[in-house]
């Protein structure tokens, strides 16, 4: 079908005058403008702009969002985009994100105002997902290009991309293909129009041809710069997660509020203790309160000294330190049952400095309500007057103190303010215990606990429990009661298949569960063929999402078949194959994670309240924020704060947090960073030789084709 595209062209002077951009003051042409460090995100309900907004949100980068589908939204005109402050021209936004290269109706004054604004202040524009067409610097796909799925394709960062905004990547950008029956990507592959000033940053092979087509590229025209993205994505997909950082750094020039890292921390619970084994005949775990067969004895799983040696060598090979959450009574009981011998504890204590250690309470006791296990599922026991019976303050405090004393006597390098209770007990657990044990907070105060591990599947946000702040932890679907792959597969099949297939029926009762199975996994291949890839993908998704929350497994998973390692290695090996050396995985301990989450929340609250902002004039960035508020920023290497080097290097830039002192913070950029453009004087008529801002007709509909998923949420089981 032939397309007719209507193009309207204005000169820059006429646009500036027509749309009220503040270039006509006495200082215009000589005074450096003020550019606010805020991004304008214009969305249309599609997943691409939503994904970019989510990336800005996670990093703490301020943005203003306009939804084109909402009635009563603000009108984008010159006054909305720019004004003057103290006689100085001010650009209110350092970058503009649009759903495509022009999402407005034909002849739109809003698109014309944006074009004039971008040209006047050298503000870049991201076309979040656009059709490949000459107006975006590309040939139509029918001219030797491609329109369709890229499921399973490995795109590549070009030489220009590596030298530019995507230099933190090693070069490969794999597109996911998790289900052959589901379309997970759609793209337009094309080459630049002859004569266009277009640089491709990410490309992929054109199916059936010996050519490559652009997926992400920069188009320079009419004094404007556009990042042209021609594939659709949502915020969870790995292809976007890999490129998200570069999209933000391109649009901001590497100068913005907010900071991000790729984090991975793994807590191993129940160290020194033993975990009861899944019973494949009973479909439950003898020893647990909900497995009541009197003829079934617990079958414990416990690490050996050889497992400790393997953990040490694995850490050294992968550059990651595991956090061991320990129960001292596990060793005491073992010695009592084995004439004082405990080779596992001896090996762990001898090699204690190879790991980080967290108090997991002495006996792993349940610290919430007193459990009534006479019924399945258990319920909270009640007193004669009907009130809930609670584990006492002294019992909770004794569990914490006894384990701390045991760990200190063993020489474990502890941070005593950290605690993970057994089963995250003491905190509310639905449906049986809808509130915290009222004795928990006082017991935490008795022991100076400030960081308390919680279950992210129950409570994903931090909250206070007395003097402590929670650190949500991701549960991995590598089960605590499985030391062998066959046990893991058997329990997985039980949980995630239908009753007709011999399963529990949980998925029938809870259809939103994302890990349901159409058929049972094969016992011999189900773990490596299905569970490992899925759990690896989920965990790596967290790593790539600037999410510091730790993951947790259990000591049983490091024993026997050592089933945790294929997942953990898959995450780290997969990461290493994708990222450059200057973008390593960050491996924080629990207190550092809690601190990071806490200051993010404080920063987010300050932004929402309008208490924090920043702007740039020339080579100076000024940040205004309340005293004591931690401020995150990302800047080019060589930037300084009060004549001292700012931040820490990561992904080719420097970034970090600095507390506000109540007066404006002044950061200085290196001389090599280009300054914002000085606005040209406004004129009422075209000037000979002046560049023009081409305001093209609206882009064709580029929404996701039917059958291609717009949202894929990956999460572990609650």
XYZ file of C-alpha atoms in Angstrom:
718
model
C 0.000 0.000 0.000
C 1.359 3.402 -0.937
C 1.733 5.847 1.942
C 1.329 9.584 1.507
C 3.306 11.498 4.118
C 2.614 15.182 4.516
C 5.620 17.224 5.614
C 5.529 20.788 6.895
C 8.790 22.719 7.188
C 9.332 25.800 9.334
C 12.519 27.826 9.737
C 14.049 27.832 13.189
C 13.531 31.562 13.652
C 9.890 31.373 12.750
C 9.363 28.416 15.068
C 11.054 30.124 17.996
C 8.954 33.206 17.515
C 5.738 31.296 16.898
C 5.962 29.064 19.932
C 7.253 31.549 22.467
C 10.607 29.955 23.237
C 12.703 32.406 25.304
C 15.417 33.194 22.797
C 14.494 36.809 22.254
C 15.819 38.363 25.462
C 18.662 40.804 25.565
C 20.988 37.974 26.537
C 19.977 35.556 23.788
C 22.884 34.382 21.711
C 25.402 35.216 24.437
C 24.077 33.818 27.723
C 24.464 30.117 28.461
C 21.028 28.655 29.110
C 19.926 26.853 32.224
C 18.901 23.271 31.420
C 16.908 21.498 34.115
C 17.944 17.896 34.720
C 14.516 16.431 34.071
C 13.235 14.265 31.216
C 9.921 14.759 29.437
C 8.266 11.392 28.701
C 5.298 11.566 26.343
C 3.451 8.239 26.285
C 0.532 6.770 24.371
C -0.227 3.745 26.519
C 2.324 1.538 24.764
C 4.942 -0.572 26.551
C 8.035 1.173 25.154
C 7.632 4.590 26.789
C 6.427 2.806 29.919
C 9.687 0.833 29.956
C 11.842 3.958 29.651
C 9.859 5.675 32.414
C 10.401 2.608 34.612
C 14.152 2.795 33.971
C 14.224 6.472 34.982
C 12.118 5.688 38.030
C 14.398 2.898 39.229
C 17.510 5.052 38.884
C 15.930 8.076 40.563
C 16.121 10.289 37.477
C 13.405 12.994 37.567
C 10.899 12.994 34.735
C 7.528 14.460 33.826
C 5.092 12.114 32.128
C 2.303 13.115 29.757
C -0.211 10.523 28.568
C -1.520 11.442 25.131
C -4.600 9.274 25.678
C -5.782 11.214 28.735
C -8.299 14.027 28.465
C -7.283 17.256 30.134
C -3.562 16.578 29.812
C -1.159 19.543 29.612
C -0.689 21.097 26.189
C 2.901 21.005 24.980
C 3.781 24.475 23.823
C 6.634 26.930 24.158
C 5.619 28.018 27.656
C 5.416 24.415 28.810
C 8.894 23.643 27.484
C 10.927 26.751 28.299
C 10.942 30.091 30.076
C 13.430 32.465 31.672
C 14.838 32.499 35.209
C 16.601 35.650 36.412
C 16.867 36.788 32.817
C 18.480 33.531 31.714
C 16.792 31.248 29.166
C 15.706 27.981 30.805
C 15.043 24.677 29.102
C 12.740 22.760 31.437
C 13.764 19.333 30.104
C 17.150 17.938 29.168
C 15.634 15.259 26.915
C 12.343 14.288 25.292
C 10.980 10.744 24.943
C 8.191 10.181 22.420
C 6.310 6.975 21.525
C 7.620 7.346 17.940
C 9.147 10.046 15.771
C 5.855 11.997 15.631
C 2.844 10.725 17.605
C 0.727 13.834 16.989
C -1.947 14.487 14.328
C -1.004 16.094 11.035
C -0.203 19.780 11.382
C 0.187 19.494 15.168
C 1.458 22.647 16.820
C 2.671 20.485 19.721
C 5.096 18.551 17.520
C 6.220 21.818 15.951
C 6.831 23.269 19.416
C 8.875 20.223 20.395
C 10.927 20.413 17.211
C 11.664 24.087 17.771
C 12.546 23.465 21.415
C 14.908 20.606 20.594
C 16.610 22.677 17.904
C 16.901 25.798 20.036
C 18.418 24.094 23.088
C 20.060 21.057 21.438
C 17.735 18.774 23.383
C 17.801 15.152 22.135
C 14.694 13.113 21.370
C 14.198 9.375 21.863
C 11.741 7.688 19.496
C 10.865 4.847 21.855
C 9.520 2.543 19.120
C 9.010 3.840 15.617
C 8.404 2.607 12.112
C 11.447 2.609 9.844
C 10.746 5.405 7.376
C 12.674 8.212 5.674
C 11.334 10.742 8.191
C 13.329 8.812 10.802
C 16.396 8.523 8.550
C 15.697 4.948 7.414
C 14.489 3.204 4.298
C 11.055 1.628 4.391
C 11.532 -2.055 5.375
C 10.149 -3.201 2.021
C 13.344 -1.884 0.389
C 15.634 -4.717 1.394
C 14.739 -4.643 5.078
C 12.510 -6.730 7.320
C 9.380 -6.476 9.469
C 8.633 -9.270 11.901
C 9.739 -11.331 14.858
C 13.273 -11.329 16.230
C 12.614 -14.053 18.801
C 15.920 -15.778 19.566
C 17.999 -13.446 17.378
C 21.332 -12.157 18.683
C 21.607 -8.485 17.785
C 24.952 -6.708 18.100
C 26.260 -3.398 19.350
C 28.084 -1.762 16.456
C 31.547 -0.228 16.620
C 29.913 3.199 16.937
C 27.665 1.896 19.713
C 30.632 0.480 21.616
C 32.472 3.795 21.268
C 29.324 5.667 22.269
C 26.394 5.136 24.641
C 26.498 1.310 24.695
C 30.175 0.850 25.528
C 29.303 -0.960 28.758
C 28.200 -3.986 26.695
C 30.510 -6.636 25.271
C 28.643 -6.535 21.981
C 25.856 -9.130 21.997
C 22.184 -8.260 22.580
C 20.141 -11.496 22.596
C 16.387 -11.261 22.039
C 14.452 -13.621 24.259
C 12.582 -16.650 22.972
C 11.024 -18.311 25.988
C 8.031 -19.928 24.320
C 7.761 -20.926 20.642
C 3.996 -20.445 20.885
C 4.256 -16.815 22.024
C 5.507 -13.882 19.959
C 7.933 -12.022 22.216
C 9.397 -9.415 19.878
C 8.629 -7.396 16.789
C 11.027 -5.191 14.863
C 11.697 -3.235 11.723
C 15.181 -3.754 10.286
C 16.357 -1.215 7.771
C 19.335 0.743 6.468
C 19.758 4.544 6.369
C 18.298 6.599 3.572
C 20.953 7.689 1.082
C 22.558 10.878 2.311
C 21.015 10.693 5.792
C 23.257 11.536 8.748
C 22.419 8.289 10.550
C 24.656 6.175 12.805
C 23.499 2.708 13.815
C 24.344 1.706 17.388
C 22.635 -1.699 17.503
C 21.847 -3.859 14.483
C 20.824 -7.388 13.532
C 21.061 -9.590 10.429
C 18.230 -9.183 7.934
C 16.636 -12.623 7.469
C 17.397 -14.091 4.070
C 19.919 -11.398 3.161
C 23.626 -10.807 3.678
C 22.930 -7.392 5.202
C 22.249 -5.967 8.616
C 19.542 -3.538 9.650
C 19.487 -0.937 12.380
C 17.501 -1.463 15.582
C 18.846 1.532 17.502
C 20.536 4.471 15.814
C 21.081 8.217 15.948
C 19.548 10.415 13.250
C 20.874 13.974 12.987
C 18.847 16.408 10.910
C 17.684 20.020 10.928
C 19.742 20.818 14.011
C 18.060 17.971 15.954
C 19.155 14.564 17.213
C 16.867 11.543 17.491
C 17.576 8.096 18.893
C 15.544 5.908 16.555
C 14.453 2.585 18.098
C 12.686 0.226 15.703
C 11.836 -2.759 17.915
C 9.081 -3.071 20.476
C 9.772 -4.152 24.061
C 8.425 -4.055 27.568
C 10.243 -3.185 30.763
C 10.957 -6.815 31.703
C 12.497 -8.113 28.488
C 16.257 -8.699 28.522
C 16.865 -6.944 25.196
C 15.499 -3.729 26.698
C 17.152 -4.269 30.055
C 20.532 -4.562 28.315
C 20.037 -1.362 26.327
C 18.139 0.741 28.883
C 21.252 2.234 30.470
C 22.593 3.329 27.095
C 19.288 4.902 26.074
C 19.336 7.033 29.228
C 23.016 7.957 28.868
C 22.464 8.939 25.224
C 19.531 11.221 25.978
C 21.200 12.885 28.983
C 24.735 13.006 27.647
C 25.771 11.085 30.771
C 24.744 14.031 33.001
C 21.709 13.285 35.153
C 20.366 12.802 38.626
C 19.974 9.181 39.657
C 22.360 6.242 39.589
C 22.174 2.545 38.811
C 24.220 -0.615 39.236
C 23.751 -4.294 38.422
C 23.502 -6.120 41.757
C 23.601 -9.771 42.771
C 23.709 -11.025 46.348
C 22.869 -14.566 47.478
C 21.932 -15.518 51.043
C 22.335 -19.179 52.023
C 20.043 -19.939 54.978
C 20.306 -22.650 57.655
C 24.103 -23.031 57.611
C 25.339 -25.481 60.324
C 21.786 -26.854 60.556
C 20.111 -29.528 58.436
C 17.046 -29.189 56.219
C 14.359 -31.855 56.095
C 13.946 -33.675 52.784
C 10.919 -33.726 50.478
C 9.138 -37.085 50.575
C 8.215 -38.078 47.023
C 5.601 -40.578 48.170
C 3.802 -38.299 50.645
C 4.189 -35.082 48.642
C 5.217 -33.240 51.754
C 8.240 -32.832 54.012
C 8.335 -34.926 57.194
C 9.373 -32.657 60.037
C 7.323 -29.732 58.732
C 4.189 -28.757 60.644
C 1.989 -29.528 57.628
C 3.336 -33.062 57.059
C 1.751 -35.157 59.777
C 2.169 -38.800 58.733
C 3.329 -40.496 61.977
C 5.228 -43.177 60.080
C 7.417 -40.753 58.133
C 10.652 -39.733 59.811
C 12.583 -36.629 58.733
C 15.480 -37.297 56.373
C 17.976 -34.458 56.898
C 20.136 -32.796 54.243
C 23.346 -31.233 55.538
C 26.466 -29.917 53.873
C 29.799 -31.711 54.198
C 33.366 -30.333 54.366
C 33.715 -31.120 50.642
C 30.704 -28.876 49.997
C 32.449 -26.057 51.831
C 35.564 -26.501 49.691
C 33.405 -26.424 46.574
C 31.700 -23.214 47.734
C 35.062 -21.536 48.286
C 36.397 -22.514 44.871
C 33.143 -21.529 43.176
C 33.290 -18.090 44.789
C 36.861 -17.591 43.642
C 35.996 -18.632 40.106
C 32.978 -16.345 39.866
C 34.087 -13.367 41.951
C 31.068 -13.476 44.256
C 30.873 -13.834 48.047
C 27.961 -15.812 49.490
C 26.198 -14.639 52.656
C 25.796 -17.519 55.109
C 22.807 -17.146 57.440
C 23.698 -19.519 60.267
C 22.030 -21.405 63.135
C 24.596 -22.260 65.803
C 22.423 -24.922 67.448
C 22.788 -27.007 64.297
C 26.433 -27.604 65.130
C 25.842 -27.991 68.876
C 23.205 -30.674 68.246
C 25.411 -32.460 65.724
C 28.300 -32.644 68.176
C 26.003 -34.010 70.865
C 24.869 -36.776 68.506
C 28.384 -37.581 67.224
C 30.619 -37.712 70.276
C 31.649 -34.083 69.947
C 32.571 -34.283 66.256
C 31.329 -31.895 63.599
C 33.664 -31.874 60.571
C 31.360 -29.476 58.711
C 31.507 -26.830 61.431
C 35.257 -27.298 61.768
C 35.743 -26.642 58.056
C 33.343 -23.693 57.978
C 34.939 -22.043 60.988
C 38.444 -22.601 59.635
C 37.407 -20.936 56.358
C 35.052 -18.401 57.921
C 36.677 -15.368 56.271
C 35.763 -16.665 52.809
C 32.089 -15.900 53.477
C 29.888 -13.196 54.975
C 27.784 -14.202 57.964
C 24.267 -13.279 59.120
C 22.552 -14.175 62.399
C 19.687 -16.558 61.524
C 18.720 -17.252 65.191
C 20.085 -20.073 67.304
C 17.588 -22.901 66.682
C 15.629 -21.513 63.708
C 12.547 -21.369 65.955
C 9.254 -19.948 64.721
C 8.999 -16.528 66.389
C 5.473 -15.438 65.538
C 2.326 -16.717 67.176
C 2.372 -20.038 68.993
C 1.491 -22.529 66.250
C -1.421 -24.942 66.602
C -0.338 -27.876 64.406
C -3.305 -30.076 65.225
C -4.902 -28.826 62.024
C -3.600 -28.547 58.453
C -2.743 -25.871 57.611
C -1.620 -24.757 61.045
C -3.265 -21.834 62.817
C -2.349 -19.468 65.629
C -3.084 -20.893 69.076
C -5.364 -18.853 71.290
C -5.713 -18.349 75.031
C -8.855 -19.123 76.989
C -10.153 -15.611 76.308
C -9.686 -16.042 72.544
C -6.635 -13.808 72.209
C -3.644 -14.913 70.172
C -0.786 -16.569 72.019
C 2.581 -15.069 71.030
C 6.172 -16.215 71.366
C 7.503 -14.011 74.159
C 9.941 -11.129 73.978
C 12.475 -13.075 76.045
C 12.240 -16.148 73.802
C 12.858 -14.042 70.706
C 15.729 -12.139 72.333
C 17.310 -15.396 73.538
C 17.267 -16.826 69.997
C 19.077 -13.751 68.700
C 21.538 -13.423 71.564
C 22.466 -17.104 71.844
C 23.271 -17.285 68.138
C 25.314 -14.098 68.270
C 27.322 -15.373 71.226
C 27.921 -18.709 69.511
C 29.045 -16.972 66.315
C 31.380 -14.622 68.140
C 32.921 -17.552 70.031
C 33.506 -19.256 66.665
C 35.177 -16.109 65.349
C 32.624 -15.489 62.612
C 33.028 -11.989 61.106
C 29.574 -10.680 61.974
C 27.717 -7.420 61.576
C 25.539 -7.710 64.656
C 22.867 -5.323 63.438
C 21.782 -7.840 60.736
C 19.182 -10.564 61.390
C 17.135 -13.073 59.412
C 14.593 -14.961 61.516
C 13.681 -18.549 60.712
C 11.036 -18.531 57.935
C 11.004 -14.723 58.337
C 8.876 -15.482 61.380
C 7.745 -12.880 63.856
C 6.607 -10.714 60.959
C 3.086 -11.081 59.639
C 2.384 -14.129 57.462
C -0.929 -14.522 55.681
C -3.430 -15.933 56.174
C -2.677 -17.284 59.645
C -0.926 -14.289 61.212
C -2.013 -10.959 59.683
C 0.067 -8.798 62.051
C 3.596 -8.843 63.459
C 4.244 -10.521 66.760
C 3.990 -7.509 69.106
C 6.995 -8.882 71.002
C 9.255 -8.835 67.946
C 10.045 -5.115 67.851
C 11.046 -4.904 71.559
C 13.279 -7.985 71.185
C 14.978 -6.429 68.148
C 15.548 -3.289 70.198
C 17.052 -5.377 73.007
C 19.636 -6.683 70.541
C 20.329 -3.493 68.556
C 19.020 -5.014 65.318
C 18.671 -2.431 62.541
C 18.347 -4.668 59.433
C 15.769 -7.469 59.320
C 15.447 -9.867 56.381
C 11.942 -10.224 54.940
C 10.346 -12.256 52.144
C 10.033 -10.160 48.982
C 7.202 -12.359 47.698
C 5.161 -11.292 50.733
C 6.436 -7.770 51.340
C 8.392 -6.238 48.447
C 8.768 -2.820 50.083
C 10.895 -1.851 53.039
C 9.141 -1.064 56.296
C 10.031 -0.488 59.920
C 9.729 -3.125 62.617
C 10.585 -1.281 65.795
C 14.208 -0.113 65.449
C 14.818 -2.310 62.405
C 14.164 -1.773 58.711
C 13.344 -4.747 56.539
C 15.502 -5.930 53.640
C 13.202 -7.798 51.213
C 14.807 -10.979 49.835
C 13.829 -12.812 46.641
C 13.022 -16.510 47.200
C 14.488 -18.727 44.498
C 12.491 -21.694 43.260
C 15.341 -23.955 44.320
C 13.600 -25.597 47.222
C 14.976 -25.791 50.777
C 13.945 -29.448 51.058
C 15.804 -30.650 47.956
C 19.394 -31.790 47.908
C 19.049 -33.754 44.690
C 17.763 -32.703 41.286
C 15.198 -35.528 41.190
C 13.645 -34.313 44.459
C 13.460 -30.760 43.133
C 11.687 -31.918 39.961
C 9.250 -34.122 41.885
C 8.233 -31.279 44.199
C 8.098 -28.813 41.308
C 5.747 -31.137 39.428
C 3.585 -31.533 42.527
C 3.264 -27.785 43.029
C 2.827 -26.633 39.446
C 0.705 -29.295 37.724
C -3.033 -29.895 37.800
C -4.830 -32.318 40.052
C -5.640 -34.457 37.030
C -1.893 -34.806 36.388
C -1.220 -35.770 40.005
C -0.325 -32.265 41.131
C -1.472 -30.029 43.950
C -3.843 -27.921 41.847
C -2.312 -24.680 43.117
C -2.239 -23.349 39.565
C -5.911 -24.175 39.061
C -6.755 -22.259 42.213
C -4.316 -19.428 41.425
C -4.204 -19.003 37.625
C -1.978 -15.913 37.868
C 0.935 -18.093 38.997
C 3.647 -17.629 36.354
C 5.462 -20.952 36.771
C 2.576 -23.341 36.030
C 3.302 -26.398 33.882
C 1.248 -27.743 30.990
C 2.591 -31.234 31.759
C 4.925 -32.722 34.377
C 8.650 -32.308 33.802
C 10.720 -35.361 32.972
C 12.503 -36.517 36.155
C 15.872 -36.929 34.421
C 15.913 -33.691 32.427
C 13.379 -31.389 34.042
C 15.831 -29.647 36.321
C 18.514 -28.738 33.800
C 16.097 -28.400 30.886
C 13.374 -26.273 32.476
C 13.936 -25.153 36.056
C 17.534 -23.958 35.713
C 16.911 -21.817 32.601
C 13.762 -20.326 34.100
C 15.290 -19.495 37.479
C 18.409 -18.143 35.797
C 16.313 -15.872 33.609
C 14.283 -14.596 36.557
C 17.344 -13.858 38.702
C 19.271 -12.277 35.827
C 16.248 -10.083 35.183
C 16.564 -8.754 38.733
C 20.289 -8.153 38.225
C 19.648 -6.135 35.067
C 16.912 -4.047 36.719
C 19.081 -2.024 39.119
C 17.539 -4.074 41.935
C 19.817 -4.635 44.949
C 17.474 -7.011 46.791
C 19.249 -10.270 47.659
C 18.148 -13.749 46.616
C 17.986 -16.567 49.137
C 18.475 -20.317 48.947
C 19.373 -22.884 51.630
C 22.428 -24.856 52.665
C 20.745 -28.022 51.373
C 21.082 -26.601 47.854
C 24.884 -26.555 48.234
C 24.935 -30.200 49.377
C 24.552 -33.555 47.620
C 23.797 -32.679 43.940
C 24.629 -29.003 44.680
C 21.605 -27.972 42.685
C 21.949 -24.224 43.330
C 25.178 -23.829 41.398
C 23.801 -24.282 37.855
C 21.427 -21.378 38.506
C 23.982 -19.136 40.223
C 26.622 -19.887 37.600
C 24.073 -19.330 34.849
C 23.388 -15.831 36.173
C 27.041 -14.854 36.526
C 28.340 -16.559 33.385
C 25.478 -15.133 31.373
C 26.194 -11.676 32.759
C 29.922 -11.907 32.016
C 29.172 -12.770 28.390
C 27.090 -9.623 27.977
C 28.887 -6.839 29.841
C 32.241 -5.128 29.545
C 34.773 -5.283 32.356
C 33.966 -1.737 33.508
C 30.419 -2.841 34.402
C 30.872 -5.599 37.003
C 28.204 -7.225 39.137
C 28.000 -5.453 42.493
C 27.796 -7.876 45.429
C 26.640 -5.966 48.552
C 26.008 -7.387 51.995
C 22.671 -7.080 53.763
C 23.318 -3.806 55.594
C 24.533 -2.156 52.384
C 21.410 -3.310 50.554
C 19.206 -1.934 53.310
C 21.014 1.398 53.159
C 20.669 1.570 49.378
C 16.943 0.813 49.460
C 16.418 3.336 52.251
C 18.101 6.243 50.537
C 16.283 5.444 47.302
C 12.992 5.723 49.149
C 14.029 9.032 50.723
C 15.106 10.394 47.340
C 11.905 9.229 45.656
C 9.793 10.895 48.360
C 11.735 14.146 47.970
C 11.198 14.130 44.199
C 7.478 13.454 44.582
C 7.215 16.318 47.070
C 9.085 18.678 44.751
C 11.881 19.136 47.301
C 14.808 18.192 45.059
C 15.900 19.314 41.613
C 19.010 20.109 39.585
C 20.035 22.171 36.611
C 23.052 22.708 34.427
C 24.608 25.955 33.253
C 27.701 25.470 31.117
C 30.010 23.043 32.910
C 28.313 23.442 36.310
C 25.539 21.257 37.733
C 23.667 22.686 40.713
C 21.570 20.428 42.957
C 19.021 21.839 45.393
C 17.814 19.452 48.110
C 16.959 19.441 51.837
C 19.838 19.101 54.286
C 20.835 15.500 54.932
C 19.009 14.069 51.925
C 21.213 11.604 49.991
C 21.490 12.794 46.386
C 22.266 10.330 43.538
C 23.963 11.547 40.377
C 25.669 10.151 37.296
C 28.295 12.258 35.546
C 31.172 11.945 33.083
C 34.533 10.735 34.350
C 36.552 13.621 35.761
C 33.593 15.431 37.352
C 34.246 17.018 40.731
C 32.364 18.050 43.857
C 34.063 20.839 45.814
C 37.271 20.235 43.853
C 37.333 16.544 44.856
C 36.623 13.662 42.478
C 32.935 12.757 42.461
C 31.483 9.260 42.553
C 32.860 5.861 41.685
C 33.496 4.555 38.163
C 30.822 2.316 36.652
C 29.813 1.606 33.053
C 32.098 4.278 31.641
C 30.833 7.090 33.877
C 31.061 8.018 37.552
C 28.096 7.852 39.887
C 27.204 7.745 43.533
C 25.390 9.328 46.453
C 26.331 12.481 48.305
C 24.395 14.036 51.214
C 22.929 17.468 50.706
C 24.170 20.044 53.215
C 21.124 22.305 52.910
C 22.812 24.699 50.502
C 23.069 23.996 46.768
C 25.583 21.341 45.779
C 27.848 22.394 42.946
C 29.320 19.764 40.662
C 31.782 20.645 37.927
C 31.942 18.726 34.667
C 35.198 18.136 32.816
C 36.037 20.520 29.979
C 35.645 17.708 27.445
C 31.862 17.575 27.984
C 29.989 19.728 25.429
C 28.019 22.596 26.948
C 24.320 23.109 26.184
C 23.641 25.179 23.090
C 23.257 28.932 23.457
C 19.843 29.887 22.012
C 19.926 31.886 18.803
C 18.174 35.285 18.678
C 14.520 35.034 17.693
C 13.377 36.584 14.438
C 9.962 37.071 12.958
C 10.927 35.993 9.456
C 13.168 33.322 7.956
C 16.871 34.065 7.943
C 18.828 33.108 4.853
C 20.976 30.083 5.523
C 19.311 29.257 8.864
C 18.645 25.551 9.507
C 15.057 24.395 9.384
C 13.197 22.087 11.714
C 11.272 19.571 9.674
C 7.966 18.748 11.328
C 6.868 15.619 9.532
C 3.472 14.051 9.353
C 2.499 11.616 12.086
C 4.250 8.261 12.223
C 2.318 5.192 11.069
C 0.778 3.068 13.800
C 3.630 1.147 15.407
C 1.776 -0.579 18.217
C 2.501 -4.230 18.875
C 1.021 -6.498 16.196
C -1.657 -8.948 17.244
C -0.215 -12.022 18.908
C 2.894 -10.319 20.286
C 2.863 -10.043 24.053
C 3.108 -6.550 25.547
C 3.797 -7.579 29.138
C 5.762 -10.551 30.389
C 6.162 -10.524 34.149
C 8.688 -13.009 35.530
C 8.633 -13.730 39.244
C 9.369 -16.515 41.639
C 6.674 -18.403 43.507
C 5.447 -16.850 46.743
